[in-house]
mmCIF file of C-alpha atoms and ligand atoms in Angstrom:
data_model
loop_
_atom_site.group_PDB
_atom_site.id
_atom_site.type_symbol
_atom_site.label_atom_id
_atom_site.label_comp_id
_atom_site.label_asym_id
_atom_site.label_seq_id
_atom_site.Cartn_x
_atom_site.Cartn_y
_atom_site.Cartn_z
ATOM 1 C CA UNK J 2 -30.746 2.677 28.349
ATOM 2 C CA UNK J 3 -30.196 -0.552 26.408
ATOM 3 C CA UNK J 4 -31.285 -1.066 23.036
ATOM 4 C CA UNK J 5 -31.960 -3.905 20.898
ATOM 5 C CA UNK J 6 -30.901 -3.440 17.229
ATOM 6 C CA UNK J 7 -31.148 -5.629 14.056
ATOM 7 C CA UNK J 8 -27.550 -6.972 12.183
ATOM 8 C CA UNK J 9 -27.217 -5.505 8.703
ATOM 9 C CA UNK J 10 -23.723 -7.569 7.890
ATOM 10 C CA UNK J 11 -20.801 -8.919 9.418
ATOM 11 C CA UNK J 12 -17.997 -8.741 6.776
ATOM 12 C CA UNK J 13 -14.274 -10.548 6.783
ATOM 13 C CA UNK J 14 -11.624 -7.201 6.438
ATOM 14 C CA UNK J 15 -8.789 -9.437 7.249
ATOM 15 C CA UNK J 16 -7.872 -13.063 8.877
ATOM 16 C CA UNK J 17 -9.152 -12.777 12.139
ATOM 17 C CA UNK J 18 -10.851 -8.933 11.479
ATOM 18 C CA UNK J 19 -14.370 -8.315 11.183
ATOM 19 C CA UNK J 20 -16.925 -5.006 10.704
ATOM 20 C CA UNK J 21 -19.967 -5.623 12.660
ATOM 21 C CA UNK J 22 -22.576 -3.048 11.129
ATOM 22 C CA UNK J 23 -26.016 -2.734 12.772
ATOM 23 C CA UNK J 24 -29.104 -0.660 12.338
ATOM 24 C CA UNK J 25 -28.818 2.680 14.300
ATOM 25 C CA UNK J 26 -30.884 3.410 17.602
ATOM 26 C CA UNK J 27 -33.491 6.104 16.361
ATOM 27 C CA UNK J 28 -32.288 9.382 17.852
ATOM 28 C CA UNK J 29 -29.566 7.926 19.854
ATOM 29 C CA UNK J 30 -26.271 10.151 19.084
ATOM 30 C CA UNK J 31 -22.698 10.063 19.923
ATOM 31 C CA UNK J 32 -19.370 11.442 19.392
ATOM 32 C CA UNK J 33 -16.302 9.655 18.139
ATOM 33 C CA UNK J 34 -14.305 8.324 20.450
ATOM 34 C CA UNK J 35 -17.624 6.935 22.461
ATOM 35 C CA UNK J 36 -17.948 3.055 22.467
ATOM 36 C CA UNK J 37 -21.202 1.033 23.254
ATOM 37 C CA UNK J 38 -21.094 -2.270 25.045
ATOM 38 C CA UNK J 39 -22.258 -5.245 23.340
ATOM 39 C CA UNK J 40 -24.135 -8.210 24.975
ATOM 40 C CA UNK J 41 -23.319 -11.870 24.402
ATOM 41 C CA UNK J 42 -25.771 -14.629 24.149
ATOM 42 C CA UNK J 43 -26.983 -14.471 27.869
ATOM 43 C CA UNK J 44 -27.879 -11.001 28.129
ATOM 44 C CA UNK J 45 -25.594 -10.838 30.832
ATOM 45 C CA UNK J 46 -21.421 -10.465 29.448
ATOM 46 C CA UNK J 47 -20.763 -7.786 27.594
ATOM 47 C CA UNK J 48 -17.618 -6.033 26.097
ATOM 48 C CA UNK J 49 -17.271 -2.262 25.272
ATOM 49 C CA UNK J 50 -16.250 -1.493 21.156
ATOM 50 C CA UNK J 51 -15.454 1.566 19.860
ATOM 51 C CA UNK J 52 -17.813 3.123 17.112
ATOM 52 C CA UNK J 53 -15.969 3.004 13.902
ATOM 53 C CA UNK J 54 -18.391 4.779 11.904
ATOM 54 C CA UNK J 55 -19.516 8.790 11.504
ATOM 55 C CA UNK J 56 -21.619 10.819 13.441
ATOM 56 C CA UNK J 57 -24.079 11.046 10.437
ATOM 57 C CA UNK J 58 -24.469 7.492 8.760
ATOM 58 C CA UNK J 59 -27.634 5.725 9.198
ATOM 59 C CA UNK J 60 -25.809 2.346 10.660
ATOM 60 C CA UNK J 61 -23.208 2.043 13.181
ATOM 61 C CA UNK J 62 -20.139 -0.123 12.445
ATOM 62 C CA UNK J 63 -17.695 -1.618 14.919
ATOM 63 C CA UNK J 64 -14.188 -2.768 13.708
ATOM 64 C CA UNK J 65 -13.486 -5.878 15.771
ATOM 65 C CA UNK J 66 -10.648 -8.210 16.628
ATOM 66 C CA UNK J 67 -12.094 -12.181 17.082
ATOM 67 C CA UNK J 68 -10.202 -13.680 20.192
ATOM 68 C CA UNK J 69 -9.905 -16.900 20.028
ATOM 69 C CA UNK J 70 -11.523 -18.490 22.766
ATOM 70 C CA UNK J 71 -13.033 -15.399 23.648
ATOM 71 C CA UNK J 72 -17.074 -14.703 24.985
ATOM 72 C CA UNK J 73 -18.315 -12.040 23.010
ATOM 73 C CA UNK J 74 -16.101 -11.543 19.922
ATOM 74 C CA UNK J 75 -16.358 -15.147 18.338
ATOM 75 C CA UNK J 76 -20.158 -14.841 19.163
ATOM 76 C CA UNK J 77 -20.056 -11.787 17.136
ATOM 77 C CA UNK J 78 -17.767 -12.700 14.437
ATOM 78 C CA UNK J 79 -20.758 -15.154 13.509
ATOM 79 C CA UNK J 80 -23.907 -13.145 13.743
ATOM 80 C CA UNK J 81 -26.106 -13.062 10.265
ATOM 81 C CA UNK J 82 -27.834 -10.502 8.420
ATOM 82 C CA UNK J 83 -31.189 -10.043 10.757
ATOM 83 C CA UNK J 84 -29.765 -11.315 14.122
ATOM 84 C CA UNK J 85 -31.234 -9.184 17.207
ATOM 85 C CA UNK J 86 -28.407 -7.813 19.347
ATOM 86 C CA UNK J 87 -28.656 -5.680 22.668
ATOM 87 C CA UNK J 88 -26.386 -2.760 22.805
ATOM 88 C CA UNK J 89 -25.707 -0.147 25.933
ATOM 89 C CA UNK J 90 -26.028 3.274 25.020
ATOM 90 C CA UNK J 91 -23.163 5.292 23.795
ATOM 91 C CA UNK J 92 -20.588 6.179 26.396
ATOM 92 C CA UNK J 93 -16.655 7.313 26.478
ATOM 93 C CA UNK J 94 -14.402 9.412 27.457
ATOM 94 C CA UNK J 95 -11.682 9.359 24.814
ATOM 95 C CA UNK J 96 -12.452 12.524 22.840
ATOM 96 C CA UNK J 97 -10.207 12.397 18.934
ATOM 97 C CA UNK J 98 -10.085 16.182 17.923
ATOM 98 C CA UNK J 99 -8.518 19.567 18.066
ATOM 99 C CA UNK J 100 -7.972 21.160 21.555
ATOM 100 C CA UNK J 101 -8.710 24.941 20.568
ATOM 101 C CA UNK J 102 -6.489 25.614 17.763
ATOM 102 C CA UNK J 103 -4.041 23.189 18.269
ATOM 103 C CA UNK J 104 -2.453 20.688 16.172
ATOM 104 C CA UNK J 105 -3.435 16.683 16.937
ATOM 105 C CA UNK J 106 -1.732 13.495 15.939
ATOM 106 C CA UNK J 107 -3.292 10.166 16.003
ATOM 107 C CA UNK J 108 -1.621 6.546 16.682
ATOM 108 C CA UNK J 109 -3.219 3.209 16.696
ATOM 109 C CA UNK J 110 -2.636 -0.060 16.646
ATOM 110 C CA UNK J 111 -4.638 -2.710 14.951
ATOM 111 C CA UNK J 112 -8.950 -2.360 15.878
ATOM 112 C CA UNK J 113 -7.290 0.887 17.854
ATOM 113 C CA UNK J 114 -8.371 2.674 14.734
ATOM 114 C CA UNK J 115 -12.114 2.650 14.810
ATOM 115 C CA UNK J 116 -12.161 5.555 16.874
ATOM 116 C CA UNK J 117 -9.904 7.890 14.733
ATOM 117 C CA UNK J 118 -12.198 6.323 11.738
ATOM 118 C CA UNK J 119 -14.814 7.307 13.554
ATOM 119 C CA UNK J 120 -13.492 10.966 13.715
ATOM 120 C CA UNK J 121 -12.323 11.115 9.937
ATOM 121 C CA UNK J 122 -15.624 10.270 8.761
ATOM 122 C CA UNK J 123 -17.824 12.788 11.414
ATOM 123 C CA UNK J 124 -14.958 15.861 10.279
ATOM 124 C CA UNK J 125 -12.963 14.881 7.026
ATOM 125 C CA UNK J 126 -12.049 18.521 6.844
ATOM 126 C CA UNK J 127 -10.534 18.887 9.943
ATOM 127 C CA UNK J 128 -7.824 15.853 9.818
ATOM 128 C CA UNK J 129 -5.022 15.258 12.229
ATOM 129 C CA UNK J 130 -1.361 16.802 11.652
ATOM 130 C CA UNK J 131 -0.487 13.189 10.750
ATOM 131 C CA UNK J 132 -1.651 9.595 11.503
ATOM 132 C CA UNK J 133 0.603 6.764 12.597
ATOM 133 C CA UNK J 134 -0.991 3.548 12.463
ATOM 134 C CA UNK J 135 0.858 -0.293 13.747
ATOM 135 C CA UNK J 136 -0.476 -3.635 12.148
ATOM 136 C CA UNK J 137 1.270 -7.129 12.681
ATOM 137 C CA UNK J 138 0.381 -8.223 9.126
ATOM 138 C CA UNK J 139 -0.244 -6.073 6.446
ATOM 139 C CA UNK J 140 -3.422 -6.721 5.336
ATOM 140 C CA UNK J 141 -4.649 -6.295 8.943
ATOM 141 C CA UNK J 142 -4.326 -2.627 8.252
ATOM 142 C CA UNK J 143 -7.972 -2.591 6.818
ATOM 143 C CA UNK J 144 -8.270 1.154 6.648
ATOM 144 C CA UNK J 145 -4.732 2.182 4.981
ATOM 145 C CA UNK J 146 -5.959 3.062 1.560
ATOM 146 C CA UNK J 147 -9.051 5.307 2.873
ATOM 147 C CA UNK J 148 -6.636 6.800 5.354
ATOM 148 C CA UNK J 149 -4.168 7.553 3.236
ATOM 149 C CA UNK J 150 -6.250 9.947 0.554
ATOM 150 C CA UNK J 151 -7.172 11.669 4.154
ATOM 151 C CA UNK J 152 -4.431 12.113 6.402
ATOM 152 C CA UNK J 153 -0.968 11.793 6.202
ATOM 153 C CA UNK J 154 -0.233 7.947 7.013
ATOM 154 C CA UNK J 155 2.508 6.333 8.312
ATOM 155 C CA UNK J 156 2.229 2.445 8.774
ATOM 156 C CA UNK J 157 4.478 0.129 10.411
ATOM 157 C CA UNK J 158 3.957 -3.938 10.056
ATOM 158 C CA UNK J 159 5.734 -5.709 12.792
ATOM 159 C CA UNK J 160 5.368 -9.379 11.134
ATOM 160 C CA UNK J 161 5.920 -9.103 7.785
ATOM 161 C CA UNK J 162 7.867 -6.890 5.009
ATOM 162 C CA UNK J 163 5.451 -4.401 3.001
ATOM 163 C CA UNK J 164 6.486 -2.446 0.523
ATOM 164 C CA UNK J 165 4.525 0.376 1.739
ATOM 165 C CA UNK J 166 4.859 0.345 5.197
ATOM 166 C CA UNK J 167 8.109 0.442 7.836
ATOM 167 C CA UNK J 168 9.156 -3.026 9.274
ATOM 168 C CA UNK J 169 8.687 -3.287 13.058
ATOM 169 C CA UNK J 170 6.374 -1.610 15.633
ATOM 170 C CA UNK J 171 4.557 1.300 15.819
ATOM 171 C CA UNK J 172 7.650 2.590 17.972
ATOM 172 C CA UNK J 173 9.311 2.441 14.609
ATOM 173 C CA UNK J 174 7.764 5.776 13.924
ATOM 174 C CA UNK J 175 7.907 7.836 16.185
ATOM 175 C CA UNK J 176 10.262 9.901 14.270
ATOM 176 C CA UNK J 177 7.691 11.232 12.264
ATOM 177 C CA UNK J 178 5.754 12.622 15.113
ATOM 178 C CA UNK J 179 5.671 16.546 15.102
ATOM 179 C CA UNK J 180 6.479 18.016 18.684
ATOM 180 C CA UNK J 181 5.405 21.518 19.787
ATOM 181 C CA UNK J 182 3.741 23.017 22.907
ATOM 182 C CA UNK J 183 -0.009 23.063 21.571
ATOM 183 C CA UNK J 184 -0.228 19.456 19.888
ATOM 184 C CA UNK J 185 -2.443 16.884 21.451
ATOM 185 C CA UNK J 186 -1.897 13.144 21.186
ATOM 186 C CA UNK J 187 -4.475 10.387 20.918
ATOM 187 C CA UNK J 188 -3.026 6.746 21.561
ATOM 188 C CA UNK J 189 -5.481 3.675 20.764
ATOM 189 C CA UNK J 190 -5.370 0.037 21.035
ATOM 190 C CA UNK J 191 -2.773 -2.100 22.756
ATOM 191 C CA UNK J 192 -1.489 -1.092 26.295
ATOM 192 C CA UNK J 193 2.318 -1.990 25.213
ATOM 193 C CA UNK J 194 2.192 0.579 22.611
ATOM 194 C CA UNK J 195 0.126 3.375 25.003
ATOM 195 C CA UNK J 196 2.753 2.959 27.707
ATOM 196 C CA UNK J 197 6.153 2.990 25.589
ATOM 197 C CA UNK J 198 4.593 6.086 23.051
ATOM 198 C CA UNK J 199 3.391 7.928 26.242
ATOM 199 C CA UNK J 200 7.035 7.404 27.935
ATOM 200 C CA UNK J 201 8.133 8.913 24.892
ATOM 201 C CA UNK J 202 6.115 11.486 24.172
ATOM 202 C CA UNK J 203 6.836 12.566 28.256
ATOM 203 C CA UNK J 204 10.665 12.288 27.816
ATOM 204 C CA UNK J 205 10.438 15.086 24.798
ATOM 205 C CA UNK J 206 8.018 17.610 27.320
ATOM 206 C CA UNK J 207 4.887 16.622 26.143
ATOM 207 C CA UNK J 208 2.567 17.296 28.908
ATOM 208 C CA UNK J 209 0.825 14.414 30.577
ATOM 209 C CA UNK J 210 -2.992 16.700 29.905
ATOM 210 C CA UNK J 211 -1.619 16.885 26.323
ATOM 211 C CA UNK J 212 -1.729 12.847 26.094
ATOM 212 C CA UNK J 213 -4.980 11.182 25.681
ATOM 213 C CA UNK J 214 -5.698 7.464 25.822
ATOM 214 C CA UNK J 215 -7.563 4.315 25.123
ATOM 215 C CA UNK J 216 -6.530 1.044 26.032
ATOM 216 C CA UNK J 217 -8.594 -1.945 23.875
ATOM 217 C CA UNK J 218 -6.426 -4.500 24.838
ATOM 218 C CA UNK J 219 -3.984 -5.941 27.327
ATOM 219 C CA UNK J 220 -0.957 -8.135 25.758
ATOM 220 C CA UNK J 221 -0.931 -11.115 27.868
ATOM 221 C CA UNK J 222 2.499 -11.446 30.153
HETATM 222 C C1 FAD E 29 -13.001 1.148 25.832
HETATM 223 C C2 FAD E 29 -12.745 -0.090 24.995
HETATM 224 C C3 FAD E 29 -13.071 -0.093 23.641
HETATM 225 C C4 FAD E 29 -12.828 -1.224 22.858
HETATM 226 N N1 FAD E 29 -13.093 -1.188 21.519
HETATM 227 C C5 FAD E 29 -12.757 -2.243 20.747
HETATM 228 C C6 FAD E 29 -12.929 -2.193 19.311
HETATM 229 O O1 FAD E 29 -13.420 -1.197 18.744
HETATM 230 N N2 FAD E 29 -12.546 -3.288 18.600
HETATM 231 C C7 FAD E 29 -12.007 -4.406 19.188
HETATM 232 O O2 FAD E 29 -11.643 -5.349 18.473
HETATM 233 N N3 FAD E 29 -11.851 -4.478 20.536
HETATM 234 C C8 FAD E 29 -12.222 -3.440 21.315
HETATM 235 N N4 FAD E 29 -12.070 -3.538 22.675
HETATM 236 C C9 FAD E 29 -11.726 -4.853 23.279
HETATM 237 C C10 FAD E 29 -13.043 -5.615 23.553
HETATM 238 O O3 FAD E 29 -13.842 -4.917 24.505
HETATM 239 C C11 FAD E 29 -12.834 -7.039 24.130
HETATM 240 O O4 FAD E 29 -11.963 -6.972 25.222
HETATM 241 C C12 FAD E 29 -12.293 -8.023 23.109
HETATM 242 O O5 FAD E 29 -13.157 -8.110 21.965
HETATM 243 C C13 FAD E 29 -12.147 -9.441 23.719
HETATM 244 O O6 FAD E 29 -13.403 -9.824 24.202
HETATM 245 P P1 FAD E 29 -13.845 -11.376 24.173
HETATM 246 O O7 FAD E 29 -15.073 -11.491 25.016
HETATM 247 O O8 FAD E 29 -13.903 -11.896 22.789
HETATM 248 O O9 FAD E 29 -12.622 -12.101 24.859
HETATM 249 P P2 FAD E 29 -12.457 -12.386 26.446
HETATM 250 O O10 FAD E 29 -13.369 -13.483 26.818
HETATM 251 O O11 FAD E 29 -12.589 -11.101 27.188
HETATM 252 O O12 FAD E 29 -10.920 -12.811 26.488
HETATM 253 C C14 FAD E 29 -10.304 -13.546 25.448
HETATM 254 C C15 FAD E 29 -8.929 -14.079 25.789
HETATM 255 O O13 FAD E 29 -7.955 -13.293 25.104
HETATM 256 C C16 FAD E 29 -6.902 -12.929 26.010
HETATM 257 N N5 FAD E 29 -6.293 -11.687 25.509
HETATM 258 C C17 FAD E 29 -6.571 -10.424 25.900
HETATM 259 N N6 FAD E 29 -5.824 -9.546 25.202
HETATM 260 C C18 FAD E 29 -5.051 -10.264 24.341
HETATM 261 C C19 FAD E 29 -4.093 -9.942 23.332
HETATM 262 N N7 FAD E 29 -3.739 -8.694 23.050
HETATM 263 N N8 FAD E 29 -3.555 -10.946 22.618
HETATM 264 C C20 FAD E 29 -3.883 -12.225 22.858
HETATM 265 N N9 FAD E 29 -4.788 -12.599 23.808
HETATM 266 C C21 FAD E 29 -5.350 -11.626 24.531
HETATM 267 C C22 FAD E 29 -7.577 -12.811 27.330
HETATM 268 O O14 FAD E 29 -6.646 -12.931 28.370
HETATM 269 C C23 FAD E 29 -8.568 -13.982 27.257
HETATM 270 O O15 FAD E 29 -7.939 -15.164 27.617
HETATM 271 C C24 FAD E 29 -12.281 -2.400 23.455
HETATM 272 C C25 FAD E 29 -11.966 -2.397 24.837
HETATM 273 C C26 FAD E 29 -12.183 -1.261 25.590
HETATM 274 C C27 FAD E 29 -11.806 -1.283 27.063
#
């Protein structure tokens, strides 16, 4: 069932990053990982985004990426304080977490983080083994302080030096990533990244069940 919701704020978190935060559906509930589809203008186009925000807040917040030239993101990007939007009900398949007992790592790159956000803020006692997290800029990594007095961080920034960060691509990483037969692996955002950490992760005997993933967005060829 759709619903249409009221804007509370759309606020800058970086050149060309926004948080979308709108008033929650009364007794709608989800669980992190799940994304809702957003309408455009028409009522017609929409485009899936990932809830960002916990299971218990009164609002839901989306961490979005404006496209340029894009339908529903630059529509977004501009929507004021008391704007109606209409939203699908939760839905997903991508499921952040412990599998039993087991350990669980989480990598994302850029928006790839709302889910794992998401997560953090539903179960901050329950955090993953470690978090590795890929930017292109380094204050596009709108979450690193939060995340880092929560989980341990590791942060690469492809187009720029920062002091607290590795130079290059997620892939720069992968070093840190702890291996062993029970850990699950959550990979978010950008295809490039799911297919070369999943390669990866499947060259060192990491089960394919054991690899979980959720592609935002398709580098163009
Ligand atoms: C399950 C799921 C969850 C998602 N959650 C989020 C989220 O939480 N936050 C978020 O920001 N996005 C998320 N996305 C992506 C989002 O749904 C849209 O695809 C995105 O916002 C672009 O939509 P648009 O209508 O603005 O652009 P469109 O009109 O769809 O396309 C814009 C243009 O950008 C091009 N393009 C596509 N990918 C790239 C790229 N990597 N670099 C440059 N150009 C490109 C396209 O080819 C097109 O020409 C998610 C996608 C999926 C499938």
């Amino acid at each position: 069932m759709d619903h249409s919701v009221s804007v509370i704020h759309v606020q800058r978190c970086a050149p060309g990053i926004f948080e979308l935060a709108v008033e929650r559906p009364p007794e709608v509930a989800f669980v992190p990982g799940d994304c809702v589809a957003i309408y455009g203008p028409d009522g017609q186009a929409s485009r899936p985004y990932s809830l960002a925000s916990g299971q218990q807040e009164p609002v839901w917040r989306f961490l979005i990426r404006e496209m340029r030239g894009g339908e529903i993101s630059p529509y977004l990007a501009t929507r004021q304080s008391g704007d109606r939007l209409q939203l699908s009900a939760p839905f997903g398949w991508f499921r952040p977490g412990p599998v039993g007992d087991g350990p669980f790592v989480f990598m994302a790159t850029g928006t790839g983080i709302a889910p794992f956000l998401s997560y953090l803020h539903s179960h901050p006692a329950c955090p993953p083994a470690c978090c590795l997290y890929g930017v292109g800029q380094r204050a596009d990594a709108v979450a690193a302080e939060w995340l880092r007095e929560r989980v341990r961080l590791h942060l690469a920034v492809s187009r720029e030096a920062a002091e607290d960060a590795a130079h290059g691509r997620l892939t720069r990483l992968l070093d840190e990533v702890p291996l062993g037969e029970a850990h699950h692996y959550y990979l978010c955002g950008l295809d490039a990244m799911i297919d070369e950490v999943s390669v990866w992760l499947e060259a060192r005997a990491v089960p394919i069940t054991h690899i979980h993933r959720e592609c935002f967005f398709n580098a163009p060829v």
